[in-house]
Rosetta silent file (secondary structure, phi, psi, omega in degrees, C-alpha in Angstrom):
SEQUENCE: XXXXXXXXXXXXXXXXXXXXXXXXXXXXXXXXXXXXXXXXXXXXXXXXXXXXXXXXXXXXXXXXXXXXXXXXXXXXXXXXXXXXXXXXXXXXXXXXXXXXXXXXXXXXXXXXXXXXXXXXXXXXXXXXXXXXXXXXXXXXXXXXXXXXXXXXXXXXXXXXXXXXXXXXXXXXXXXXXXXXXXXXXXXXXXXXXXXXXXXXXXXXXXXXXXXXXXXXXXXXXXXXXXXXXXXXXXXXXXXXXXXXXXXXXXXXXXXXXXXXXXXXXXXXXXXXXXXXXXXXXXXXXXXXXXXXXXXXXXXXXXXXXXXXXXXXXXXX
SCORE:     score description
SCORE:     0.000 S_00000001
   1 L     0.000  -32.155  166.537   20.208   10.637  -47.960 S_00000001
   2 H   -50.713  -49.694  178.122   20.417    7.737  -50.400 S_00000001
   3 H   -58.822  -39.416  176.736   20.139    5.335  -47.579 S_00000001
   4 H   -71.100  -34.879  173.173   17.069    6.929  -46.288 S_00000001
   5 H   -67.676  -35.502  175.257   15.406    6.971  -49.659 S_00000001
   6 H   -63.667  -39.563  179.918   16.262    3.338  -50.104 S_00000001
   7 H   -67.848  -34.471  162.203   14.637    2.539  -46.876 S_00000001
   8 H   -48.026  -53.136 -178.944   11.594    4.329  -47.942 S_00000001
   9 H   -67.879  -32.435  175.358   11.359    2.292  -51.030 S_00000001
  10 H   -70.272  -39.309 -178.990   11.947   -1.056  -49.210 S_00000001
  11 H   -66.979  -35.683  171.675    9.145   -0.102  -46.754 S_00000001
  12 H   -60.924  -44.675  179.720    6.787    0.542  -49.663 S_00000001
  13 H   -59.299  -48.165 -169.984    7.696   -2.864  -51.291 S_00000001
  14 H   -71.727  -35.031  177.465    7.156   -4.784  -48.061 S_00000001
  15 H   -62.615  -34.526 -177.501    3.787   -2.931  -47.444 S_00000001
  16 L   -91.443    7.807  172.242    2.697   -3.807  -50.960 S_00000001
  17 L    84.396   16.343  172.996    3.529   -7.396  -50.595 S_00000001
  18 L   -98.078  147.408  174.170    6.621   -7.385  -52.747 S_00000001
  19 L    59.426   30.148 -172.669    9.974   -8.915  -51.735 S_00000001
  20 L   -76.253  -16.743  171.599    8.656  -10.115  -48.418 S_00000001
  21 L  -108.972  144.271 -177.462   11.092  -13.094  -48.382 S_00000001
  22 E  -126.487  110.125  175.805   14.762  -12.571  -48.497 S_00000001
  23 E   -64.797  131.616 -178.691   17.186  -15.334  -49.533 S_00000001
  24 E  -125.313  162.647  176.343   20.367  -15.497  -47.395 S_00000001
  25 E  -143.590  139.809  176.060   23.722  -17.083  -47.300 S_00000001
  26 E   -98.587  129.767 -179.745   26.133  -17.250  -44.343 S_00000001
  27 E  -109.984  111.306 -173.138   29.812  -16.633  -45.279 S_00000001
  28 L    96.996  124.622 -175.579   32.251  -18.233  -42.694 S_00000001
  29 L  -124.412   61.273  165.193   31.329  -21.005  -40.261 S_00000001
  30 L   -92.374 -153.344 -174.778   33.238  -20.200  -37.025 S_00000001
  31 H   -60.526  -47.223  177.459   31.446  -19.705  -33.807 S_00000001
  32 H   -64.138  -43.713 -178.747   29.386  -16.679  -35.080 S_00000001
  33 H   -63.024  -31.722  173.872   28.664  -18.265  -38.456 S_00000001
  34 H   -68.631  -33.030  179.131   27.353  -21.438  -36.850 S_00000001
  35 H   -70.429  -32.757  179.912   25.136  -19.249  -34.621 S_00000001
  36 H   -68.817  -48.382 -174.910   23.872  -17.428  -37.741 S_00000001
  37 H   -61.731  -40.845  178.152   23.040  -20.730  -39.439 S_00000001
  38 H   -58.778  -51.431 -171.106   21.189  -22.068  -36.334 S_00000001
  39 H   -75.293  -26.946  175.989   19.100  -18.883  -36.010 S_00000001
  40 H   -70.035  -34.244 -176.427   18.292  -18.560  -39.707 S_00000001
  41 H   -84.340  -15.595  179.340   17.040  -22.093  -39.703 S_00000001
  42 L  -133.272   65.624 -177.047   14.985  -21.586  -36.503 S_00000001
  43 L   -64.781  151.148  175.474   13.614  -18.135  -36.680 S_00000001
  44 L   -57.953  128.429  170.267   11.533  -16.589  -33.726 S_00000001
  45 L   -51.706  137.890  176.940    7.781  -17.156  -34.468 S_00000001
  46 L    56.981   32.503  176.624    6.063  -14.067  -35.644 S_00000001
  47 L  -111.441  173.206  177.185    9.261  -12.172  -35.779 S_00000001
  48 H   -64.052  -27.634 -177.877   10.923  -10.230  -38.720 S_00000001
  49 H   -59.657  -20.800  178.629   13.388  -13.179  -39.039 S_00000001
  50 H   -69.527   -6.855 -179.175   10.605  -15.255  -40.550 S_00000001
  51 H   -96.419   10.813 -179.501   11.115  -13.183  -43.719 S_00000001
  52 E  -114.394  129.469  179.431   14.710  -14.661  -44.077 S_00000001
  53 E  -118.617  117.749  176.872   15.275  -17.913  -45.918 S_00000001
  54 E   -68.492  119.254  175.209   18.657  -19.661  -45.606 S_00000001
  55 E   -95.297  -22.369 -178.463   19.937  -20.977  -49.018 S_00000001
  56 E   161.552 -170.755 -177.646   23.262  -22.202  -47.794 S_00000001
  57 E  -137.427  157.697 -178.836   26.676  -21.325  -46.358 S_00000001
  58 E  -120.315  130.859  173.414   30.124  -20.590  -47.842 S_00000001
  59 L  -152.722  151.540 -173.760   33.341  -21.699  -46.357 S_00000001
  60 L   -72.436  -27.120 -179.403   37.055  -22.275  -47.429 S_00000001
  61 L   -88.452  153.226 -173.684   36.831  -25.695  -45.596 S_00000001
  62 L   -97.934  120.696  178.280   34.761  -28.588  -47.049 S_00000001
  63 L  -113.844  -28.778 -170.648   31.727  -29.508  -44.852 S_00000001
  64 L    83.882 -107.275  177.060   29.112  -30.795  -47.237 S_00000001
  65 E  -120.095  154.325  170.052   26.061  -29.907  -45.059 S_00000001
  66 E  -116.269  121.540 -168.361   25.711  -28.422  -41.497 S_00000001
  67 L    49.466 -117.546  179.300   22.423  -29.668  -40.077 S_00000001
  68 L  -110.704    9.104  175.653   20.234  -29.215  -43.138 S_00000001
  69 E   -86.657  129.934 -176.392   22.128  -26.252  -44.485 S_00000001
  70 E   -95.852  149.768  173.307   24.188  -27.035  -47.689 S_00000001
  71 E   -78.207  133.139  174.371   27.560  -25.760  -48.624 S_00000001
  72 L  -131.506  170.551 -173.137   27.670  -23.727  -51.839 S_00000001
  73 L   -86.505  157.535  173.577   30.642  -21.932  -53.542 S_00000001
  74 H   -56.666  -38.557 -178.693   31.259  -18.197  -53.220 S_00000001
  75 H   -67.074  -38.672  175.071   30.685  -17.760  -56.863 S_00000001
  76 H   -64.648  -40.903 -175.276   27.170  -19.395  -56.684 S_00000001
  77 H   -62.832  -42.958 -176.125   26.323  -17.195  -53.601 S_00000001
  78 H   -67.045  -38.550 -178.701   27.336  -14.048  -55.620 S_00000001
  79 H   -77.089  -43.491 -168.254   25.425  -15.089  -58.801 S_00000001
  80 L   -57.325  119.461 -175.265   22.365  -16.670  -57.463 S_00000001
  81 L   -77.052  -13.697  172.411   19.451  -14.233  -57.949 S_00000001
  82 L   -82.256  -13.319  173.998   17.447  -15.900  -55.100 S_00000001
  83 L   -97.073  119.247  179.165   20.014  -14.873  -52.588 S_00000001
  84 L  -100.311  -14.759 -175.744   19.422  -11.272  -51.495 S_00000001
  85 E  -147.900  149.767 -179.871   21.535  -10.906  -48.487 S_00000001
  86 E  -124.878  133.434  174.514   24.770  -12.171  -47.055 S_00000001
  87 E  -103.612  108.927 -175.198   25.779  -12.707  -43.395 S_00000001
  88 E   -98.434  121.134 -173.579   29.483  -12.329  -43.215 S_00000001
  89 L  -130.954   41.145  179.044   31.137  -14.082  -40.248 S_00000001
  90 L   -89.059  179.444  175.388   34.628  -14.398  -41.528 S_00000001
  91 L   -67.444  147.023 -170.080   37.915  -13.232  -39.768 S_00000001
  92 H   -54.652  -37.366 -173.409   38.030   -9.384  -39.398 S_00000001
  93 H   -63.590  -19.323 -178.195   40.864   -8.994  -41.946 S_00000001
  94 H  -102.045    3.168 -172.096   38.579  -10.294  -44.823 S_00000001
  95 H   -64.597  -49.588 -179.028   35.492   -8.358  -43.903 S_00000001
  96 H   -50.117  -52.384 -177.720   36.251   -5.420  -46.299 S_00000001
  97 H   -66.773  -33.102 -179.131   36.822   -7.524  -49.422 S_00000001
  98 H   -76.602  -39.197  174.846   33.877   -9.732  -48.726 S_00000001
  99 H   -58.504  -50.700  178.708   31.415   -6.885  -48.090 S_00000001
 100 H   -56.724  -47.640  178.275   32.611   -5.324  -51.349 S_00000001
 101 H   -55.998  -49.771 -176.282   32.123   -8.438  -53.334 S_00000001
 102 H   -66.086  -41.942 -179.409   28.433   -8.883  -52.161 S_00000001
 103 H   -63.994  -44.035 -179.952   27.491   -5.235  -52.468 S_00000001
 104 H   -65.354  -20.283  172.186   28.851   -5.270  -56.052 S_00000001
 105 L   -86.015    5.408  172.395   26.753   -8.352  -56.756 S_00000001
 106 L    83.578   19.741 -176.542   23.778   -6.407  -55.573 S_00000001
 107 L  -102.402  150.624  168.969   23.169   -8.134  -52.158 S_00000001
 108 E   -74.760  163.208 -177.670   22.303   -6.621  -48.807 S_00000001
 109 E  -138.785  127.550  164.856   24.961   -7.293  -46.084 S_00000001
 110 E  -103.962  129.919 -179.848   25.098   -8.170  -42.448 S_00000001
 111 E  -136.560  141.502  173.506   28.736   -8.241  -41.059 S_00000001
 112 E   -69.984  154.719 -177.301   30.161   -8.888  -37.759 S_00000001
 113 L   -77.465  149.873   -2.918   32.149   -5.965  -36.213 S_00000001
 114 L   -86.489  149.512 -175.701   34.437   -4.402  -37.187 S_00000001
 115 L   -71.255  -22.539  175.931   33.226   -3.926  -40.812 S_00000001
 116 L  -157.687  169.483 -177.379   36.646   -2.950  -41.808 S_00000001
 117 L  -106.115   16.730  167.117   40.190   -2.307  -40.394 S_00000001
 118 L  -145.568  149.925 -178.405   40.465    1.186  -41.681 S_00000001
 119 H   -67.719  -43.796 -177.470   38.131    4.207  -41.462 S_00000001
 120 H   -53.576  -42.736 -178.203   38.681    5.048  -45.141 S_00000001
 121 H   -71.893  -34.696 -179.530   37.514    1.604  -46.244 S_00000001
 122 H   -67.805  -43.940  178.684   34.454    1.744  -43.921 S_00000001
 123 H   -63.627  -33.313 -179.791   33.358    5.024  -45.316 S_00000001
 124 H   -70.532  -38.064 -172.727   33.906    3.791  -48.874 S_00000001
 125 H   -73.628  -39.285 -177.859   31.798    0.657  -48.145 S_00000001
 126 H   -65.598  -47.484  178.984   28.936    2.702  -46.591 S_00000001
 127 H   -60.609  -44.286  178.348   28.838    4.954  -49.600 S_00000001
 128 H   -59.443  -40.978  178.745   28.755    1.938  -51.988 S_00000001
 129 H   -64.734  -44.229  172.691   25.873    0.433  -50.085 S_00000001
 130 H   -55.493  -50.072 -177.925   23.935    3.822  -50.413 S_00000001
 131 H   -56.914  -34.508 -175.314   24.737    4.086  -54.086 S_00000001
 132 L   -97.438    5.279  178.822   23.408    0.598  -54.641 S_00000001
 133 L    50.169   52.341  174.062   20.276    1.018  -52.324 S_00000001
 134 L  -128.534  145.005  177.577   21.378   -1.894  -50.140 S_00000001
 135 L   -69.693  129.443  170.665   21.260   -2.403  -46.430 S_00000001
 136 E  -117.566  103.087 -173.557   24.745   -2.554  -44.826 S_00000001
 137 E  -110.802  129.331  179.509   24.123   -3.705  -41.206 S_00000001
 138 E  -100.953  115.046  174.253   27.054   -3.890  -38.757 S_00000001
 139 E   -65.130  119.138  166.862   26.554   -6.384  -35.861 S_00000001
 140 L  -130.261   77.185 -167.353   27.119   -4.876  -32.428 S_00000001
 141 H   -75.625   -6.679  179.812   25.482   -7.433  -30.052 S_00000001
 142 H   -68.050  -21.015  176.262   27.477   -5.853  -27.092 S_00000001
 143 H   -78.322  -12.716 -174.272   24.734   -3.209  -27.188 S_00000001
 144 L  -100.360   -5.594 -177.345   21.971   -5.869  -27.003 S_00000001
 145 L   -70.790  149.288  176.265   23.207   -7.643  -23.791 S_00000001
 146 H   -62.416  -36.094 -179.058   20.976   -7.237  -20.672 S_00000001
 147 H   -58.371  -50.273 -176.479   24.142   -6.255  -18.783 S_00000001
 148 H   -66.196  -45.119  178.741   24.672   -3.348  -21.097 S_00000001
 149 H   -57.618  -34.440  176.985   20.987   -2.315  -21.156 S_00000001
 150 H   -76.852  -35.246  175.218   20.965   -2.032  -17.373 S_00000001
 151 H   -61.832  -42.448  176.452   24.227   -0.165  -17.379 S_00000001
 152 H   -66.598  -37.561  171.004   22.807    2.361  -19.741 S_00000001
 153 H   -55.894  -41.863 -175.913   19.733    2.839  -17.606 S_00000001
 154 H   -65.612  -36.102 -178.144   22.015    3.360  -14.627 S_00000001
 155 H   -83.883  -27.104 -177.129   24.081    5.998  -16.374 S_00000001
 156 L   -50.482  125.592  172.660   21.275    7.858  -18.086 S_00000001
 157 L    87.621   -7.543 -175.412   20.833   11.496  -16.966 S_00000001
 158 L   -96.035  152.779 -175.059   23.938   11.569  -14.693 S_00000001
 159 L   -91.408  113.831 -177.651   26.757   14.022  -14.998 S_00000001
 160 E   -67.729  135.532  170.858   30.102   12.345  -15.620 S_00000001
 161 E  -101.862  -49.072 -178.745   33.206   13.494  -13.684 S_00000001
 162 E  -160.414  158.199  178.478   35.595   10.667  -14.902 S_00000001
 163 E  -154.225  157.275  173.832   35.517    7.059  -16.086 S_00000001
 164 E  -137.428  137.902  172.679   37.494    3.994  -16.894 S_00000001
 165 E  -130.013  119.986 -174.726   36.411    0.833  -18.844 S_00000001
 166 E  -116.709  113.552 -179.086   39.096   -1.933  -18.558 S_00000001
 167 E  -108.381  138.817  167.362   38.764   -5.145  -20.749 S_00000001
 168 E  -126.106  154.557  177.345   40.928   -8.251  -20.401 S_00000001
 169 E  -171.137  177.723 -175.921   40.952  -11.251  -22.622 S_00000001
 170 L   -79.119  175.045 -169.935   43.080  -13.970  -24.240 S_00000001
 171 L   -73.739  138.707  174.912   45.617  -13.362  -27.001 S_00000001
 172 L  -111.870  152.585  172.392   44.261  -12.627  -30.606 S_00000001
 173 L   -85.954  107.636 -175.301   46.126  -13.138  -33.874 S_00000001
 174 H   -67.703  -23.766  169.260   46.411   -9.595  -34.967 S_00000001
 175 H   -56.798  -29.483  177.360   47.043  -10.717  -38.548 S_00000001
 176 H   -98.905  -41.973 -174.458   43.524  -11.789  -38.639 S_00000001
 177 H   -93.776  -15.527  175.955   41.751   -9.634  -36.124 S_00000001
 178 L    94.462 -178.686 -175.534   43.516   -6.279  -36.704 S_00000001
 179 L   -68.851  148.009 -177.941   44.952   -3.587  -34.340 S_00000001
 180 H   -55.254  -26.329  176.259   43.340   -3.709  -30.820 S_00000001
 181 H   -65.215  -26.684 -179.539   41.442   -0.516  -31.402 S_00000001
 182 H   -92.437  -48.298 -177.642   39.497   -2.271  -34.196 S_00000001
 183 H   -66.931  -26.032  179.304   39.206   -5.757  -32.696 S_00000001
 184 L   -99.294   23.206 -173.009   38.124   -4.201  -29.431 S_00000001
 185 H   -66.576  -14.781  174.758   35.738   -1.729  -31.021 S_00000001
 186 H   -60.161  -39.338  176.469   32.897   -3.108  -28.928 S_00000001
 187 H   -67.884  -42.431  173.239   34.267   -1.313  -25.883 S_00000001
 188 H   -58.431  -41.789 -179.437   34.650    1.963  -27.858 S_00000001
 189 H   -63.913  -37.350  174.402   31.062    1.519  -28.984 S_00000001
 190 H   -61.392  -47.471  177.045   29.902    1.289  -25.440 S_00000001
 191 H   -56.100  -41.807  177.328   31.719    4.580  -24.513 S_00000001
 192 H   -63.913  -45.160 -175.666   30.326    6.433  -27.418 S_00000001
 193 H   -65.492  -34.895 -175.109   26.780    5.031  -26.830 S_00000001
 194 H   -88.497  -33.809 -167.308   26.911    5.958  -23.163 S_00000001
 195 H  -122.729    5.152  176.635   28.705    9.243  -23.096 S_00000001
 196 L    83.040 -161.183 -174.781   28.345   10.764  -26.650 S_00000001
 197 L   -71.188  144.356 -176.252   31.150   11.892  -28.976 S_00000001
 198 E  -123.835  147.953  173.627   34.733   11.600  -27.747 S_00000001
 199 E  -109.735  129.318  174.141   38.074   13.129  -28.629 S_00000001
 200 E   -68.488  122.180  166.898   41.327   11.045  -28.395 S_00000001
 201 E   -94.823  -28.047  174.205   43.768   12.951  -26.184 S_00000001
 202 E  -172.201  154.364  178.157   46.426   10.317  -26.058 S_00000001
 203 E  -152.674  135.626  176.364   46.996    6.578  -26.679 S_00000001
 204 E  -135.589  155.544  173.799   49.797    4.185  -25.962 S_00000001
 205 E  -134.270  135.781  168.870   50.451    0.543  -26.302 S_00000001
 206 E  -108.123  128.161  177.583   52.824   -1.784  -24.452 S_00000001
 207 E  -118.441  137.674  172.260   53.818   -5.053  -25.920 S_00000001
 208 E  -125.450  100.802 -170.830   55.962   -7.800  -24.291 S_00000001
 209 H   -68.212  -33.169  179.118   56.531  -10.174  -27.227 S_00000001
 210 H   -71.295  -18.662  173.564   58.135  -12.863  -25.161 S_00000001
 211 H  -105.439    6.320  176.841   55.119  -13.143  -23.078 S_00000001
 212 L    55.177   42.632 -177.986   52.588  -12.528  -25.924 S_00000001
 213 E  -112.184  147.908 -176.410   51.166   -9.680  -23.848 S_00000001
 214 E  -152.381  136.086 -179.670   49.677   -6.404  -24.984 S_00000001
 215 E  -139.425  114.729  175.618   48.111   -3.456  -23.163 S_00000001
 216 E  -106.822  126.925 -179.865   46.543   -0.477  -25.006 S_00000001
 217 E  -121.520  126.502 -174.564   45.638    2.601  -22.970 S_00000001
 218 E  -123.865  128.400  175.509   43.450    5.383  -24.507 S_00000001
 219 E  -109.764  131.570 -175.095   42.598    8.624  -22.980 S_00000001
 220 E  -117.408  166.293  159.798   39.486   10.550  -24.248 S_00000001
 221 E  -125.245  141.353  171.707   37.640   13.755  -23.471 S_00000001
 222 E   -77.972  176.691  176.098   33.907   13.991  -23.673 S_00000001
 223 L   -64.824  -22.287  177.120   32.155   17.014  -25.244 S_00000001
 224 L   -94.960   17.174 -178.970   32.047   18.453  -21.681 S_00000001
 225 L    61.206   26.396  174.803   35.852   17.996  -21.305 S_00000001
 226 L   -95.008  140.881 -169.697   35.484   15.163  -18.891 S_00000001
 227 E   -84.621  135.076  168.925   38.165   12.464  -19.006 S_00000001
 228 E  -125.595  147.500  179.123   37.542    8.793  -19.941 S_00000001
 229 E  -129.011  133.958 -178.622   40.004    5.952  -20.171 S_00000001
 230 E  -117.049  121.821  178.749   39.802    2.727  -22.216 S_00000001
 231 E  -115.988  116.784  172.656   42.297   -0.117  -21.289 S_00000001
 232 E  -108.589  110.332 -174.396   42.446   -3.132  -23.709 S_00000001
 233 E  -118.757  130.787  178.585   44.633   -5.896  -22.145 S_00000001
 234 E  -136.204  147.990  170.401   45.382   -9.251  -23.561 S_00000001
 235 L  -174.442  171.579 -176.974   47.688  -12.205  -22.668 S_00000001
 236 L   -64.783  130.440  178.636   47.834  -15.904  -22.354 S_00000001
 237 L    79.928   -1.504 -175.012   45.311  -17.292  -19.861 S_00000001
 238 L   -71.875  124.965 -179.256   43.750  -13.913  -19.233 S_00000001
 239 L   -65.391  136.657  176.647   40.129  -14.151  -18.239 S_00000001
 240 L   -69.246  116.567 -171.464   37.510  -12.421  -20.523 S_00000001
 241 E  -157.310  149.657  177.858   36.291   -9.625  -18.255 S_00000001
 242 E  -120.440  133.576  173.403   35.092   -6.099  -18.214 S_00000001
 243 E  -125.131  140.872  177.748   35.674   -3.688  -15.251 S_00000001
 244 E  -124.432  154.071  165.392   34.072   -0.174  -15.015 S_00000001
 245 E  -146.153   82.972 -174.962   34.726    2.704  -12.748 S_00000001
 246 E  -100.092  122.200  179.591   32.412    5.542  -13.812 S_00000001
 247 E  -113.799  131.671 -179.759   32.255    8.532  -11.364 S_00000001
 248 E  -114.342  164.950  173.679   29.409   11.000  -11.430 S_00000001
 249 L   -62.714  -21.219  178.550   28.623   14.106   -9.474 S_00000001
 250 L   -92.109   -8.548 -176.662   26.152   11.800   -7.622 S_00000001
 251 E   141.213  178.961 -171.676   28.673    9.027   -6.776 S_00000001
 252 E  -107.552  139.854  169.544   30.741    6.286   -8.391 S_00000001
 253 E  -110.679  105.979 -165.116   29.662    3.084  -10.268 S_00000001
 254 L  -114.883   -3.438  177.417   32.216    0.433   -9.876 S_00000001
 255 L  -139.081  147.394  178.686   30.124   -2.746  -10.570 S_00000001
 256 L   -63.143  134.878  172.684   27.678   -3.741  -13.243 S_00000001
 257 L   -62.868  147.424  172.192   23.960   -3.553  -12.150 S_00000001
 258 L   -52.546  135.568  176.872   22.168   -6.805  -11.753 S_00000001
 259 L  -131.508  137.329  179.343   20.549   -7.889  -14.994 S_00000001
 260 L   -67.875  162.918  175.817   17.888  -10.358  -15.940 S_00000001
 261 L   -90.616  126.568 -168.140   18.606  -13.068  -18.332 S_00000001
 262 L   -80.447  137.631 -179.449   17.156  -12.439  -21.835 S_00000001
 263 L   -82.777   -3.023  178.141   14.955  -15.054  -23.311 S_00000001
 264 L  -118.113  126.910 -176.756   16.107  -14.139  -26.894 S_00000001
 265 L   -66.877  158.590 -179.612   19.761  -14.836  -27.904 S_00000001
 266 H   -64.806  -34.164  178.841   21.936  -11.960  -28.956 S_00000001
 267 H   -68.107  -35.142 -177.964   22.450  -13.184  -32.511 S_00000001
 268 H   -69.042  -43.411 -174.077   18.626  -13.675  -32.880 S_00000001
 269 H   -63.619  -35.463 -174.854   18.073  -10.102  -31.594 S_00000001
 270 H   -73.900  -44.382  179.551   20.639   -8.771  -34.149 S_00000001
 271 H   -58.567  -40.748 -177.800   19.094  -10.899  -36.994 S_00000001
 272 H   -67.551  -39.841  176.387   15.621   -9.478  -36.220 S_00000001
 273 H   -61.618  -38.703  178.386   17.026   -5.987  -36.425 S_00000001
 274 H   -68.533  -37.933 -177.159   18.635   -6.666  -39.786 S_00000001
 275 H   -71.580  -38.508  177.172   15.354   -8.206  -41.151 S_00000001
 276 H   -55.428  -40.815  178.314   13.442   -5.101  -39.835 S_00000001
 277 H   -67.923  -40.441  177.773   15.768   -2.916  -41.948 S_00000001
 278 H   -60.275  -32.289 -172.502   15.176   -5.115  -45.037 S_00000001
 279 L   -94.266    2.619  177.094   11.409   -4.758  -44.441 S_00000001
 280 L    73.550   21.025 -172.799   11.663   -0.945  -44.044 S_00000001
 281 L   -99.786    7.747  179.007   10.653   -0.994  -40.477 S_00000001
 282 L  -108.364  136.129 -173.153   13.513    1.034  -38.887 S_00000001
 283 L   -76.661  154.837 -179.869   12.965    4.802  -38.707 S_00000001
 284 H   -58.601  -35.604 -177.383   15.265    7.329  -40.640 S_00000001
 285 H   -68.809  -41.429 -179.146   16.369    8.755  -37.319 S_00000001
 286 H   -65.984  -44.742  176.921   17.558    5.335  -35.928 S_00000001
 287 H   -58.375  -40.793  178.657   19.356    4.598  -39.175 S_00000001
 288 H   -69.418  -39.100 -176.879   21.144    7.921  -39.222 S_00000001
 289 H   -70.718  -34.318  176.744   22.139    7.675  -35.554 S_00000001
 290 H   -69.282  -39.603  172.180   23.476    4.153  -36.131 S_00000001
 291 H   -61.266  -48.274  175.773   25.547    5.157  -39.116 S_00000001
 292 H   -50.203  -55.912 -174.599   27.043    8.035  -37.250 S_00000001
 293 H   -62.857  -41.832 -174.311   28.042    5.870  -34.299 S_00000001
 294 H   -67.694  -50.176 -175.362   29.540    2.931  -36.366 S_00000001
 295 H   -76.738  -25.472  178.081   31.680    5.286  -38.587 S_00000001
 296 H   -72.402  -31.176  179.826   32.707    7.605  -35.808 S_00000001
 297 H   -66.082  -45.583 -179.044   33.885    4.642  -33.691 S_00000001
 298 H   -67.290  -31.852  167.838   35.976    3.415  -36.690 S_00000001
 299 H   -64.396  -34.787 -177.274   37.401    6.955  -37.222 S_00000001
 300 H   -71.024  -47.137 -175.831   38.307    6.961  -33.515 S_00000001
 301 H   -62.863  -36.749  179.803   39.910    3.444  -33.733 S_00000001
 302 H   -68.725  -42.247  176.725   42.148    4.677  -36.609 S_00000001
 303 H   -60.053  -45.272  176.244   43.280    7.775  -34.616 S_00000001
 304 H   -57.658  -40.186 -178.329   44.139    5.456  -31.713 S_00000001
 305 H   -68.089  -36.972 -174.569   46.158    3.247  -33.913 S_00000001
 306 H   -69.266  -38.837 -178.531   48.048    6.226  -35.280 S_00000001
 307 H   -63.374  -48.663 -171.896   48.839    7.432  -31.741 S_00000001
 308 H   -70.009  -28.925 -176.066   50.037    4.000  -30.651 S_00000001
 309 L   -84.673   -1.302 -176.156   52.236    3.286  -33.579 S_00000001
 310 L  -132.945   97.228  -26.458   54.402    6.498  -33.261 S_00000001
 311 L   -84.552  159.909  175.835   56.362    5.147  -31.481 S_00000001
 312 L   -90.496  132.577  173.286   55.321    1.675  -30.369 S_00000001
 313 E   -79.946  115.562 -179.682   56.550    0.427  -27.100 S_00000001
 314 E  -131.308  134.081  179.738   57.979   -3.014  -27.239 S_00000001
 315 E  -116.742  140.791  179.038   59.583   -4.855  -24.415 S_00000001
 316 L  -144.648    0.000    0.000   61.400   -8.186  -24.752 S_00000001
């Protein structure tokens, strides 16, 4: 309720001509952070992003300037009254602490997924944002791809019989990225968004330490008791790829539908959505649905981790 009241207040302020520009800082300058700097410095004309002004970026490494963006200290970013929002693009392990610092400093936050590596921390952070009347926006650009949008259209209105989503990719450093159910939460988000609430029925994980190989297999049930399987597989040289096999009463979908190329980049689309929230232009219903989806996926990720770690299968 607090979040909805806050959005009403922000909407009134924006309509009244108050706080129409939001100073921003980017924290972390990896691939995502550099994309954030680029898009903040070059907003789409006549888009909500024109209400965002980049003041600088924060990094543990010394850069000086990136393009025309200047490096500032974390302390300056937290103290500066002209900075209203932080874009957090650090490694997954530090998301929770960084979100907490900026919320405590009274800043709005955009963070790359996952927002935290435990469900408890995620719920606490969301509650903190609501108590402080701040926007907490979690990036999920996997829902913004044209490939996914076409898939969602294809699936809409069909009765699921069973399905599998299988992801492969290169090795991640779990000390930084977290357990695969969290680092791979984009796949879980797809399944929840496509098929509604899910219940974990079993989850296992195979690790071959000598080969740096990992395979997590999760079995779900939909609300209609239909089975879904998510496989997250990583190893050296593995190609980043998603495979689907969704069977419906009307037939099976084994390939992604053809999708047009978007003229707007994924990070820019996400940035526009964040700016719309700051301006109070997102409905209460959309905000409530998004909150439920994000926290539900993190709850499920934690359940999956618990299943997998008792006992964990390790082969060497």
